[in-house]
mmCIF file of C-alpha atoms in Angstrom:
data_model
loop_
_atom_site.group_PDB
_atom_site.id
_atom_site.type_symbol
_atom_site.label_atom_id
_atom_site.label_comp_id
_atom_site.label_asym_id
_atom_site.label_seq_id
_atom_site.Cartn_x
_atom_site.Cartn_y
_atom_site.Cartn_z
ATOM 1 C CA UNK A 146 73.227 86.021 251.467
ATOM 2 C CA UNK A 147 75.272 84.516 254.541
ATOM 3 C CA UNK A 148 77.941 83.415 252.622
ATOM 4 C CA UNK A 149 78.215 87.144 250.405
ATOM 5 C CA UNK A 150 78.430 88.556 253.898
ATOM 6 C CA UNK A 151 80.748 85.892 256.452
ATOM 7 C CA UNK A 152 82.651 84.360 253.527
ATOM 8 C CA UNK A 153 84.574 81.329 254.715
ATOM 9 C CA UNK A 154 83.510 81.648 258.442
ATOM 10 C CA UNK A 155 79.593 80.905 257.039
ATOM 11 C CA UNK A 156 78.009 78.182 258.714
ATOM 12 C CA UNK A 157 76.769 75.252 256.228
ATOM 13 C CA UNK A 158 72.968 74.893 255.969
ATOM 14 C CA UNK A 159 72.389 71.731 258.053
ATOM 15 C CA UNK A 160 74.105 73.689 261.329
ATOM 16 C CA UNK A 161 72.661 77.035 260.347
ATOM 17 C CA UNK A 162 69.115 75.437 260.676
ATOM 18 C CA UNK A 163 69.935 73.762 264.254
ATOM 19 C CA UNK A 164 70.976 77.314 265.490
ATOM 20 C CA UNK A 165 68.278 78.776 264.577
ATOM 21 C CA UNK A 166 65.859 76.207 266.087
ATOM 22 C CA UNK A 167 67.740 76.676 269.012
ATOM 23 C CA UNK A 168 67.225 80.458 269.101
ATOM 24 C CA UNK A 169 64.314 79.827 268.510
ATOM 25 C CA UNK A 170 63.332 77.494 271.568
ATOM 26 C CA UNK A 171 64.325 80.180 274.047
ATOM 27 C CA UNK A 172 68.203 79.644 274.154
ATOM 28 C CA UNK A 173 70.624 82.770 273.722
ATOM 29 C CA UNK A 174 74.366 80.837 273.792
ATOM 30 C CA UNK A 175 75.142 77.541 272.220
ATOM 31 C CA UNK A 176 78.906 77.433 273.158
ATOM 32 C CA UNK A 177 77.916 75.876 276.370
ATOM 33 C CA UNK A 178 76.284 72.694 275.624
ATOM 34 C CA UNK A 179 77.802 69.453 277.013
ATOM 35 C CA UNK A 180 79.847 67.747 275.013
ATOM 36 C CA UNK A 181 80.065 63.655 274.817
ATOM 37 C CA UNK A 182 83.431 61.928 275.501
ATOM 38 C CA UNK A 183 87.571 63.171 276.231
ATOM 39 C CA UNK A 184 88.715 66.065 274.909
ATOM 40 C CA UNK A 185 90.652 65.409 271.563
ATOM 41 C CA UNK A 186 94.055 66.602 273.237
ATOM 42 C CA UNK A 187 93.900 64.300 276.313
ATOM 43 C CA UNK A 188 93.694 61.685 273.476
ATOM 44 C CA UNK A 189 96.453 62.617 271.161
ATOM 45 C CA UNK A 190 98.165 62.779 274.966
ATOM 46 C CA UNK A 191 97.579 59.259 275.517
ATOM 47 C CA UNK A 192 98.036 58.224 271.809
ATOM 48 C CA UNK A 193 102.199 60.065 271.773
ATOM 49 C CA UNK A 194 102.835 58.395 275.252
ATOM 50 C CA UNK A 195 101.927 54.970 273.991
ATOM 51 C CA UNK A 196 103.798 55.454 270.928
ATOM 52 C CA UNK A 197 106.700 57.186 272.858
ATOM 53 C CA UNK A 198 106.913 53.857 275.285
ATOM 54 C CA UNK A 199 106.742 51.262 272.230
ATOM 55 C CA UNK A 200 109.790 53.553 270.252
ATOM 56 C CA UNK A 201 111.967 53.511 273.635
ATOM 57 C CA UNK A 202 111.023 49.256 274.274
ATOM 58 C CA UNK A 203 111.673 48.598 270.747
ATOM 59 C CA UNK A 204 113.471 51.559 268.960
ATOM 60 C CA UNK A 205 113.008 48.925 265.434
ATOM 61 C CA UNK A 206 109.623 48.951 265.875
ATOM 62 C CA UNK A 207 107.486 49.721 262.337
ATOM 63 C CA UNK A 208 104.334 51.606 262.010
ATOM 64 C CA UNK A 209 101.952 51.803 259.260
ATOM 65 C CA UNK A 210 99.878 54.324 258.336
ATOM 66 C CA UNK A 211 96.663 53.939 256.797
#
């Protein structure tokens, strides 16, 4: 029925049952829960400056991807 009516944007089961159990505790917003560790940009930040600094030490430096 969810996914007839919200297509793509329906949540899967697993995190439709957590909202719900949340609703139902007494809660009326989810979006502001605390979140664990750095934000993903300050990371890829961090991750193009390092790479940045090895190109411009070592511009025949070789990376692999895996």
């Amino acid at each position: 029925m969810l996914l007839q009516m919200y297509g793509k944007e329906t949540f899967c089961r697993l995190r439709t049952f957590e909202r719900f159990s949340c609703f139902r505790d007494g809660r009326d917003c989810v979006e502001e829960d605390a979140h664990t560790g750095r934000p993903y940009s300050v990371l890829a930040l961090q991750t193009i400056e390092k790479a940045f600094e090895l190109v411009i030490s070592d511009r025949r430096v070789q990376f692999e991807y895996s």
